[in-house]
PDB file of C-alpha atoms in Angstrom:
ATOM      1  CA  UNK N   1       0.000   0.000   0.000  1.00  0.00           C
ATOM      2  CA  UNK N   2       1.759   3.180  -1.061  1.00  0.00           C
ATOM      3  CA  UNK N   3       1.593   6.313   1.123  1.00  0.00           C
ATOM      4  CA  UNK N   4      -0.733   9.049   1.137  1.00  0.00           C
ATOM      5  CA  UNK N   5       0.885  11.751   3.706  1.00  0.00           C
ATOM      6  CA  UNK N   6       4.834  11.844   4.586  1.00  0.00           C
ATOM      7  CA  UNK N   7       5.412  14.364   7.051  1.00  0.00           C
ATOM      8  CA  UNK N   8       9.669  15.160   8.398  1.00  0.00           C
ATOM      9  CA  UNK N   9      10.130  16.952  10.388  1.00  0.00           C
ATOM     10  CA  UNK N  10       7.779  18.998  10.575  1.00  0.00           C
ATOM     11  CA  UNK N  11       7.306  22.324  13.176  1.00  0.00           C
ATOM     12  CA  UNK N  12       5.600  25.021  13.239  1.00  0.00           C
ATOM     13  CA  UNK N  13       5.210  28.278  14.961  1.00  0.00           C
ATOM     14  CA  UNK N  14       2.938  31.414  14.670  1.00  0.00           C
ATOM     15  CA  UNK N  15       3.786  35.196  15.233  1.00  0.00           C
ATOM     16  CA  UNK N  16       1.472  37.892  16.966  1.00  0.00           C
ATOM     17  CA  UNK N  17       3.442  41.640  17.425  1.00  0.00           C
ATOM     18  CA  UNK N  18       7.035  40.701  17.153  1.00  0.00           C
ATOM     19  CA  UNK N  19       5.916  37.546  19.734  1.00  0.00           C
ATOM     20  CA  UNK N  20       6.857  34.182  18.260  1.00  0.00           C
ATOM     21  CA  UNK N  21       4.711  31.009  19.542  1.00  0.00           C
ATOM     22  CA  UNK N  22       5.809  27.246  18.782  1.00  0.00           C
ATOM     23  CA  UNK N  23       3.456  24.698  18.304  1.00  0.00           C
ATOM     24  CA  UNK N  24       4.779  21.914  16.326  1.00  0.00           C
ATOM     25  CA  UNK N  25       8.289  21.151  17.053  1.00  0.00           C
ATOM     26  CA  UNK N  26       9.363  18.370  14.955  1.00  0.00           C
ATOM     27  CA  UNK N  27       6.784  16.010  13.366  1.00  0.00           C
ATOM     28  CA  UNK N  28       7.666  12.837  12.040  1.00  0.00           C
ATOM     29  CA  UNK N  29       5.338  10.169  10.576  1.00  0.00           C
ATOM     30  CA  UNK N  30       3.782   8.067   7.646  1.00  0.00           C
ATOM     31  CA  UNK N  31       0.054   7.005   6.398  1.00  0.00           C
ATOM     32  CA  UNK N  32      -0.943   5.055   3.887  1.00  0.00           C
ATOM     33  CA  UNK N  33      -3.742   4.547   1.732  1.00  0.00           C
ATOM     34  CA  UNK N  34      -6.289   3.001   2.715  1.00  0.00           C
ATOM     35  CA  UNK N  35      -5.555   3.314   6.155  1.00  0.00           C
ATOM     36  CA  UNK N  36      -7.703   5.160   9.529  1.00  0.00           C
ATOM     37  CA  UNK N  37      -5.775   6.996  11.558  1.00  0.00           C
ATOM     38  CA  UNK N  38      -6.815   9.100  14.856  1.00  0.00           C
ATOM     39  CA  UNK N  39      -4.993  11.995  16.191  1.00  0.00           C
ATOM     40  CA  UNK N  40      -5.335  12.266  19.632  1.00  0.00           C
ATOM     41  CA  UNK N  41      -4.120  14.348  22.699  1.00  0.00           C
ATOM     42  CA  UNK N  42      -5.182  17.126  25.041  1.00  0.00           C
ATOM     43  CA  UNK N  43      -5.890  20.816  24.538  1.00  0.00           C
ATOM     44  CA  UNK N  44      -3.218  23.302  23.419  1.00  0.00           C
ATOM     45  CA  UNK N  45      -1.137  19.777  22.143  1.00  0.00           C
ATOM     46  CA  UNK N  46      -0.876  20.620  18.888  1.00  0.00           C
ATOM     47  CA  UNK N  47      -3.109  18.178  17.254  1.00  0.00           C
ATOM     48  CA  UNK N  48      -5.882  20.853  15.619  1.00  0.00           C
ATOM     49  CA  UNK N  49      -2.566  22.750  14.041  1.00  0.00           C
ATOM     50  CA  UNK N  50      -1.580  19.606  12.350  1.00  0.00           C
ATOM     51  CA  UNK N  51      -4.523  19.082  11.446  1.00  0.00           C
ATOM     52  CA  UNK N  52      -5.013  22.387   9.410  1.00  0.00           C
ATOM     53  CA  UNK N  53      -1.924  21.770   7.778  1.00  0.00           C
ATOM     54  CA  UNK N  54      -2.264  18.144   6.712  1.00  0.00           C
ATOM     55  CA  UNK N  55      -5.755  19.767   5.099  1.00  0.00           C
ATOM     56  CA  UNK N  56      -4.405  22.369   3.338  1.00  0.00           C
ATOM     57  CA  UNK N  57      -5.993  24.690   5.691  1.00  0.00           C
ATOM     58  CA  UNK N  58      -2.877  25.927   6.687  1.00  0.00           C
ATOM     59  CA  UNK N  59       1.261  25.548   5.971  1.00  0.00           C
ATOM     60  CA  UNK N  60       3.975  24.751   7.872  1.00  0.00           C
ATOM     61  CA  UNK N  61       6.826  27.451   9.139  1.00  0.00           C
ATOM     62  CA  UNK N  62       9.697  24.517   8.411  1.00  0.00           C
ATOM     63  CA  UNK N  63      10.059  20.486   7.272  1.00  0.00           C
ATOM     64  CA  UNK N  64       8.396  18.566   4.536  1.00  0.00           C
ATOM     65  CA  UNK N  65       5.181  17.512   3.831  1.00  0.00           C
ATOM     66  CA  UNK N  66       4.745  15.421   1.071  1.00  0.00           C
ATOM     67  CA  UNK N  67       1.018  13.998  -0.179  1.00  0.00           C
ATOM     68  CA  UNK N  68       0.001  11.897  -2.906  1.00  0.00           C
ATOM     69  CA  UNK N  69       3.800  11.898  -4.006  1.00  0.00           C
ATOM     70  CA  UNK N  70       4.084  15.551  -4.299  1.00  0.00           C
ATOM     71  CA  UNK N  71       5.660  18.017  -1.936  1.00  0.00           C
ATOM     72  CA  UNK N  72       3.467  20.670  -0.739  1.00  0.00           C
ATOM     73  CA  UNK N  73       5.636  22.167   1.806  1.00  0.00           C
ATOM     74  CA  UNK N  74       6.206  25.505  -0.147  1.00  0.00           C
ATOM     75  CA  UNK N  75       2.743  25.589  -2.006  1.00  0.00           C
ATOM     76  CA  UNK N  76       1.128  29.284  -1.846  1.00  0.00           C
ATOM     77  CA  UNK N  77      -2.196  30.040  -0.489  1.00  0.00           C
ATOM     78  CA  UNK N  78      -3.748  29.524  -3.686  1.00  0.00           C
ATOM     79  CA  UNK N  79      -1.728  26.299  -4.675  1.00  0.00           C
ATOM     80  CA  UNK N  80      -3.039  25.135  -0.995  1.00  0.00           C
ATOM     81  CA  UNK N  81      -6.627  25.934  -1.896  1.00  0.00           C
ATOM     82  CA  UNK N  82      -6.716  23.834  -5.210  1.00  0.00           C
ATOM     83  CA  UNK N  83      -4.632  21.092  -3.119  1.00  0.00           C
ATOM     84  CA  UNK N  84      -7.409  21.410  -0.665  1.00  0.00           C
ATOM     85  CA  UNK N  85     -10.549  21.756  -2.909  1.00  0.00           C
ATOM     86  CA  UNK N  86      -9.705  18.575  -5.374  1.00  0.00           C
ATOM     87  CA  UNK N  87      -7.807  16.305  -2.807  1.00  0.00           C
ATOM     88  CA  UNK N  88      -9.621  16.125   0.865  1.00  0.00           C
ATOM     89  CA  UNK N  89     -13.000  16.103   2.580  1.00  0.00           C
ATOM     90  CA  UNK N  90     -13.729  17.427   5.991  1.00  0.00           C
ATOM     91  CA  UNK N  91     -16.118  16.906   8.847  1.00  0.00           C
ATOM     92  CA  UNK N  92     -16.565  19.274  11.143  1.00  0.00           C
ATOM     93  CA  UNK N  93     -18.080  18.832  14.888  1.00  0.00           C
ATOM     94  CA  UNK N  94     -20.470  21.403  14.298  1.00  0.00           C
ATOM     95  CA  UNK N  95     -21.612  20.285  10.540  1.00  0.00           C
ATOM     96  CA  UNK N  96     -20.972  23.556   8.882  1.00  0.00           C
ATOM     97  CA  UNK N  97     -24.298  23.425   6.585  1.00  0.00           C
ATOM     98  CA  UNK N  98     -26.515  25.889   5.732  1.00  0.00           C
ATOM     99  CA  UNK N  99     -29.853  25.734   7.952  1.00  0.00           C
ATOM    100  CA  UNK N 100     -32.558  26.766   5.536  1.00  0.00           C
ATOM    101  CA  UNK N 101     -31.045  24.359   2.520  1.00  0.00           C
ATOM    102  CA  UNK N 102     -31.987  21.127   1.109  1.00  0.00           C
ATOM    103  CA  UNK N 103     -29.474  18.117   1.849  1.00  0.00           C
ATOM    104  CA  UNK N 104     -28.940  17.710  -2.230  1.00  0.00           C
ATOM    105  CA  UNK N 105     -27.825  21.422  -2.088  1.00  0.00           C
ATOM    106  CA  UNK N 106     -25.630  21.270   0.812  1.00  0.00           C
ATOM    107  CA  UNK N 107     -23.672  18.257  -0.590  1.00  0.00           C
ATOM    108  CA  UNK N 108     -23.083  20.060  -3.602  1.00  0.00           C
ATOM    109  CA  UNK N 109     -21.432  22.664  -2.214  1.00  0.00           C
ATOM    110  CA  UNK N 110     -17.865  21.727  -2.654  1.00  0.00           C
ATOM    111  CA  UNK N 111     -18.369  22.081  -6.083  1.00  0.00           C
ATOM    112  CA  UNK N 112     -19.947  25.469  -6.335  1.00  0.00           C
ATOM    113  CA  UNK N 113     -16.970  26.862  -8.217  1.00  0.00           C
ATOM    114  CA  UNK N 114     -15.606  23.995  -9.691  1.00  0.00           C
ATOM    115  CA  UNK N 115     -16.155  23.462 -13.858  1.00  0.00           C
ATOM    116  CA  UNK N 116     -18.164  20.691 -13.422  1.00  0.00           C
ATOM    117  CA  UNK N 117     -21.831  20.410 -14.911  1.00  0.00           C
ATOM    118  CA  UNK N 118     -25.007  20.974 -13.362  1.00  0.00           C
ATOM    119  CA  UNK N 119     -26.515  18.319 -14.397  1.00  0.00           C
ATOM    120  CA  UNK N 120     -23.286  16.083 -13.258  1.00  0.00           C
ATOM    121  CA  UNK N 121     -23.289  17.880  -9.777  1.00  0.00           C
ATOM    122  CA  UNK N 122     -26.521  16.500  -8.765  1.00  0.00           C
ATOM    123  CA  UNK N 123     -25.534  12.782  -9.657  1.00  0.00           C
ATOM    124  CA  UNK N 124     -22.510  13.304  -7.850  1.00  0.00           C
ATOM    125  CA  UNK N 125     -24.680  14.432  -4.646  1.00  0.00           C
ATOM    126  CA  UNK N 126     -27.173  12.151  -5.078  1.00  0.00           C
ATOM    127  CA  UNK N 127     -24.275   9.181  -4.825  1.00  0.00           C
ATOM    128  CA  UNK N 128     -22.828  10.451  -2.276  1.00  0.00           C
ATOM    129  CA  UNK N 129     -26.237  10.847  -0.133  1.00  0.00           C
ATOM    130  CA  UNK N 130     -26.951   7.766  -0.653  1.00  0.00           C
ATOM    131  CA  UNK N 131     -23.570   6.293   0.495  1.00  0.00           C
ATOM    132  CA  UNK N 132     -24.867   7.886   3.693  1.00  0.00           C
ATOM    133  CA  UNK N 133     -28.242   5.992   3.968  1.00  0.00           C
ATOM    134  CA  UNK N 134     -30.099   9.447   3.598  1.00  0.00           C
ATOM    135  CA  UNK N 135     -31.918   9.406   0.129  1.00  0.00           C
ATOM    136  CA  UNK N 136     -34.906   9.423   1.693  1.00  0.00           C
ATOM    137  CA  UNK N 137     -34.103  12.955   3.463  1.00  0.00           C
ATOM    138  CA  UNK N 138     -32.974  14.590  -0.019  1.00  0.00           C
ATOM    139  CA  UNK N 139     -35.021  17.386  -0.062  1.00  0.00           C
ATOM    140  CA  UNK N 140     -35.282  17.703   3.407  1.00  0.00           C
ATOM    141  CA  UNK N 141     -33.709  21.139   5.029  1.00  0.00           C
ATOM    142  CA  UNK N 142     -30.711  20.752   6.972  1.00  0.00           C
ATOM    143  CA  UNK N 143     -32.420  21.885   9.732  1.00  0.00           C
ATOM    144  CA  UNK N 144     -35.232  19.447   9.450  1.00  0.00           C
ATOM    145  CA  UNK N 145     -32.693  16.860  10.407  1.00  0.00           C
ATOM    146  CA  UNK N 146     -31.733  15.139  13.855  1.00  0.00           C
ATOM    147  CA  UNK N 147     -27.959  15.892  14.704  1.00  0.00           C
ATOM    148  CA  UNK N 148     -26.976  12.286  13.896  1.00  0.00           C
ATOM    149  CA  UNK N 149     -28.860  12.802  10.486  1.00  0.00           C
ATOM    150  CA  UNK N 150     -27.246  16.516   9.946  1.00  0.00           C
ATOM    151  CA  UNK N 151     -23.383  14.702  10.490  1.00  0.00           C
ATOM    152  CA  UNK N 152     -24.122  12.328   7.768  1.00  0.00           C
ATOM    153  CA  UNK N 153     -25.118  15.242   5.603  1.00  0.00           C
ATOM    154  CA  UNK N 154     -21.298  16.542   6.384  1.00  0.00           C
ATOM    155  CA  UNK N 155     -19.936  13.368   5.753  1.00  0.00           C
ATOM    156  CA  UNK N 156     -21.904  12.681   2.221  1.00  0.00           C
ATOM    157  CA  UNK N 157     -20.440  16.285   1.137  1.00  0.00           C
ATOM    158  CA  UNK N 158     -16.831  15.526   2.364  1.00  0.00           C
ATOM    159  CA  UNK N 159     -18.068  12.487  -0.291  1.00  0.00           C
ATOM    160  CA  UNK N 160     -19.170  14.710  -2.847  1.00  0.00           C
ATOM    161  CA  UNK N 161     -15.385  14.677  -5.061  1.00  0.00           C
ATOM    162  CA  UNK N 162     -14.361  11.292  -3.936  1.00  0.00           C
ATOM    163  CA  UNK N 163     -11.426  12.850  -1.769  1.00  0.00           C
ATOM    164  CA  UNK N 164      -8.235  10.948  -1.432  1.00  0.00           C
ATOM    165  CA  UNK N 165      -8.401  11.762   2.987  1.00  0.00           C
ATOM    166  CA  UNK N 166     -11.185  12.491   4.476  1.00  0.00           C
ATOM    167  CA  UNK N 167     -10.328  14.500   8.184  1.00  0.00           C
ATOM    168  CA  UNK N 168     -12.697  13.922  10.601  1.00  0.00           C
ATOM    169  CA  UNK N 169     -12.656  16.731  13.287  1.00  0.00           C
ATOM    170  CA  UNK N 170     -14.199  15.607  16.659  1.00  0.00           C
ATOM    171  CA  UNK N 171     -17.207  14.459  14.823  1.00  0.00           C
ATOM    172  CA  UNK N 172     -19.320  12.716  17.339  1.00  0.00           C
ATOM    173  CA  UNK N 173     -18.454  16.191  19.712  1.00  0.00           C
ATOM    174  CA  UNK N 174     -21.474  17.019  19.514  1.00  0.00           C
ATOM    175  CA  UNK N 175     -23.939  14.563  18.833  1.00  0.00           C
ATOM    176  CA  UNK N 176     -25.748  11.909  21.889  1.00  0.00           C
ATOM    177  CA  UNK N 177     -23.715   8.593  22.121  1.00  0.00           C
ATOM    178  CA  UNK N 178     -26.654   6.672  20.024  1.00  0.00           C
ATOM    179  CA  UNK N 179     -26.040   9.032  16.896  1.00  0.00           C
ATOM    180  CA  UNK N 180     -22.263   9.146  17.894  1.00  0.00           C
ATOM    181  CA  UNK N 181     -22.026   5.405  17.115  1.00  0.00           C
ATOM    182  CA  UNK N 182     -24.101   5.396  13.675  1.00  0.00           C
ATOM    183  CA  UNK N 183     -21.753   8.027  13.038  1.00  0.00           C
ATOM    184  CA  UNK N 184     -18.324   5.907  13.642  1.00  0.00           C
ATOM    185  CA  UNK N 185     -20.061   3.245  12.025  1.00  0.00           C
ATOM    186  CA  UNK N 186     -20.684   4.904   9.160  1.00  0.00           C
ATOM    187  CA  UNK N 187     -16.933   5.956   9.077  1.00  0.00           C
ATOM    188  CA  UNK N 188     -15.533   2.432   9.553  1.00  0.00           C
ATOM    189  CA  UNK N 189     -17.723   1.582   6.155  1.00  0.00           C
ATOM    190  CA  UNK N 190     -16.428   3.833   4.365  1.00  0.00           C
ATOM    191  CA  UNK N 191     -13.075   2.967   5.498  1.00  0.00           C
ATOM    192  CA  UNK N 192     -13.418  -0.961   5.551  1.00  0.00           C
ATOM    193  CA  UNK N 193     -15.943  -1.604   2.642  1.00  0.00           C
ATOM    194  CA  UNK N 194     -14.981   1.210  -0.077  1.00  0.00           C
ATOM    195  CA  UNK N 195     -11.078   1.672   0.981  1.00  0.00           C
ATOM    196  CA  UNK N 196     -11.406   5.421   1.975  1.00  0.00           C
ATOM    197  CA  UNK N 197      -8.244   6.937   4.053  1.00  0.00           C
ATOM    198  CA  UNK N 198      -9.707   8.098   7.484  1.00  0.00           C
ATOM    199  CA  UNK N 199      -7.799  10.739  10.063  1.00  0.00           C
ATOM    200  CA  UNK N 200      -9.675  11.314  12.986  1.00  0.00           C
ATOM    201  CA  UNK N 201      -9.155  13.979  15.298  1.00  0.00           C
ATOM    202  CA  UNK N 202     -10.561  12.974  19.023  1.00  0.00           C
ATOM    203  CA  UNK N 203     -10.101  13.321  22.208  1.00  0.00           C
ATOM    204  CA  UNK N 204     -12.580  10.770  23.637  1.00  0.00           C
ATOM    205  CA  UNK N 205     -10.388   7.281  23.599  1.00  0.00           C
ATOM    206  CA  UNK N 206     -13.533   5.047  22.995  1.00  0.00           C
ATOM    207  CA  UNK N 207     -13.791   6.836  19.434  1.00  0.00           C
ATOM    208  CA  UNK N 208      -9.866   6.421  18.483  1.00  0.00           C
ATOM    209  CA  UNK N 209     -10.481   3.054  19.311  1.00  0.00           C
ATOM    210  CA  UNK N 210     -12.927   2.551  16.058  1.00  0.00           C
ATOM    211  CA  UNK N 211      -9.559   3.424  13.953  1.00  0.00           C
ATOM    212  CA  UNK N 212      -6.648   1.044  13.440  1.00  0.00           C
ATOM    213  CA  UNK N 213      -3.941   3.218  14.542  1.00  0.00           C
ATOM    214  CA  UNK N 214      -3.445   6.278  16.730  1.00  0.00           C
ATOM    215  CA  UNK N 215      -0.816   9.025  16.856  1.00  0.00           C
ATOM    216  CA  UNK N 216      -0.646  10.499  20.189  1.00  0.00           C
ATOM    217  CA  UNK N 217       0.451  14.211  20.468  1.00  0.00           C
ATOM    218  CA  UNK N 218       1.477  16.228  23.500  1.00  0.00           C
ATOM    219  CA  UNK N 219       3.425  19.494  23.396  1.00  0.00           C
ATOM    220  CA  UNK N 220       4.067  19.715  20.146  1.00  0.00           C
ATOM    221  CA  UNK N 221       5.663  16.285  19.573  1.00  0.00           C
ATOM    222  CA  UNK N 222       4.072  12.633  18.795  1.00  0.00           C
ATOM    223  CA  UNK N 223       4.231  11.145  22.103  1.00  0.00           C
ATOM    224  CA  UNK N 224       3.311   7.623  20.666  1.00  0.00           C
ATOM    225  CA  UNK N 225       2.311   6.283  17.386  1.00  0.00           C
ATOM    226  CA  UNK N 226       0.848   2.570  17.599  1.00  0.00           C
ATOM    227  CA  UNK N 227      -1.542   0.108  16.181  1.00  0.00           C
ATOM    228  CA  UNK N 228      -5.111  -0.191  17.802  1.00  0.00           C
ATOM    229  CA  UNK N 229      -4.604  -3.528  20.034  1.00  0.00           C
ATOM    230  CA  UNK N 230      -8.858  -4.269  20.185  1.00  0.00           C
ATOM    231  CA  UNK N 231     -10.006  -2.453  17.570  1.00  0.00           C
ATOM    232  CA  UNK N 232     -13.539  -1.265  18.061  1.00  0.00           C
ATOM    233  CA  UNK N 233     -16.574  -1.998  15.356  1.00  0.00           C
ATOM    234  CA  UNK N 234     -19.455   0.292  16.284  1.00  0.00           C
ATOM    235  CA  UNK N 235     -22.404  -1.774  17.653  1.00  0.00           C
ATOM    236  CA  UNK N 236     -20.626  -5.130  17.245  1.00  0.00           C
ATOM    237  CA  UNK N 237     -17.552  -4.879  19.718  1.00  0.00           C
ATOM    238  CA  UNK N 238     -14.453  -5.675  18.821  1.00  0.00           C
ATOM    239  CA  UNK N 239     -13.651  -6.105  14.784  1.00  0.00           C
ATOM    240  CA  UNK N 240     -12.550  -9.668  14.194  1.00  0.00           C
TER     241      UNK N 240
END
């Protein structure tokens, strides 16, 4: 299995009136394809920051970062935004949809600007809702929707361009532990059954646990990077 993301060393550090603030001081690790990864560790640990920059979100002050093959470490904030718009999806804890708008229309939305056709948008969506489970809420508003319901929404649009990483970011934060679980089992299909590459950002250990592997970060540095030793399936236990 070849490698998605190849970070070295990797640090980074932010500046605020002459005041400069270290975050990342020296990141080192590998995923590959295919695989579901969560990023774990307390507030202020660095784990949002890297994050951002493994999305394209944001870019590193020093290191490499190499994804897909090709080395983004020096991209511009344009180059970043292309990188970001064609090659991830992301799931937020708090959904990020637009309240008064159907579920087709809010999975489309990644592709508002893109130079794809209508007409090919809306088969796009309508796959990727129904990857979800939720064709039968299609025209539904998003705000006609439970919270478990809503998440799936986010995760069908993170679908929408068939992403090589999809970054889940404390998505079960804020749903009830029912609709938390649906959720994680919905992300260990995708992941299992249709080969998507998962990172997971969490600080509850019961949902790192539904990944294979976890990267533990604390002050800035991976603490510990190891497999999952009883691997969680949502609802069934343990996977086999």
């Amino acid at each position: 299995m070849s490698d998605v993301i190849k970070v070295i060393d990797l640090k980074k550090q932010y500046e605020n009136d002459g005041v400069v603030t270290p975050v990342l001081h020296g990141i080192n690790f590998t995923i590959r394809k295919g695989e579901f990864v969560a990023i774990m560790g307390p507030s202020g640990s660095g784990k949002s920051t890297l994050m951002h920059i493994l999305g394209f979100l944001d870019g590193l002050t020093t290191g490499k970062y190499v994804f897909d093959g090709k080395d983004v470490s020096t991209l511009d904030e344009d180059a970043l935004a292309r990188m970001r718009g064609e090659n991830v999806g992301f799931i937020f804890q708090a959904f990020n949809l637009l309240p008064k708008t159907s579920v087709l229309e809010n999975v489309k939305l990644p592709l508002l600007y893109s130079d794809i056709p209508t007409a090919k948008r809306d088969a796009m969506a309508r796959k990727a809702i129904e990857s979800v489970g939720l064709t039968h809420r299609i025209n539904n508003l998003s705000n006609q929707l439970s919270g478990g319901e809503r998440q799936r929404v986010a995760i069908a649009r993170a679908l929408i361009r068939e992403p090589a990483v999809i970054f889940a970011d404390e998505p079960t934060g804020n749903l009830d532990s029912k609709s938390g679980t649906q959720v994680m089992e919905l992300l260990q299909k995708l992941n299992l059954q249709e080969g998507h590459t998962i990172i997971l950002v969490t600080h509850e250990t019961y949902t790192s646990e539904h990944a294979e592997r976890i990267l533990r970060i604390r002050d800035g540095l991976i603490q510990s990077d190891e497999q999952v030793k009883h691997r969680r399936m949502a609802g069934e236990g343990e996977l086999k």
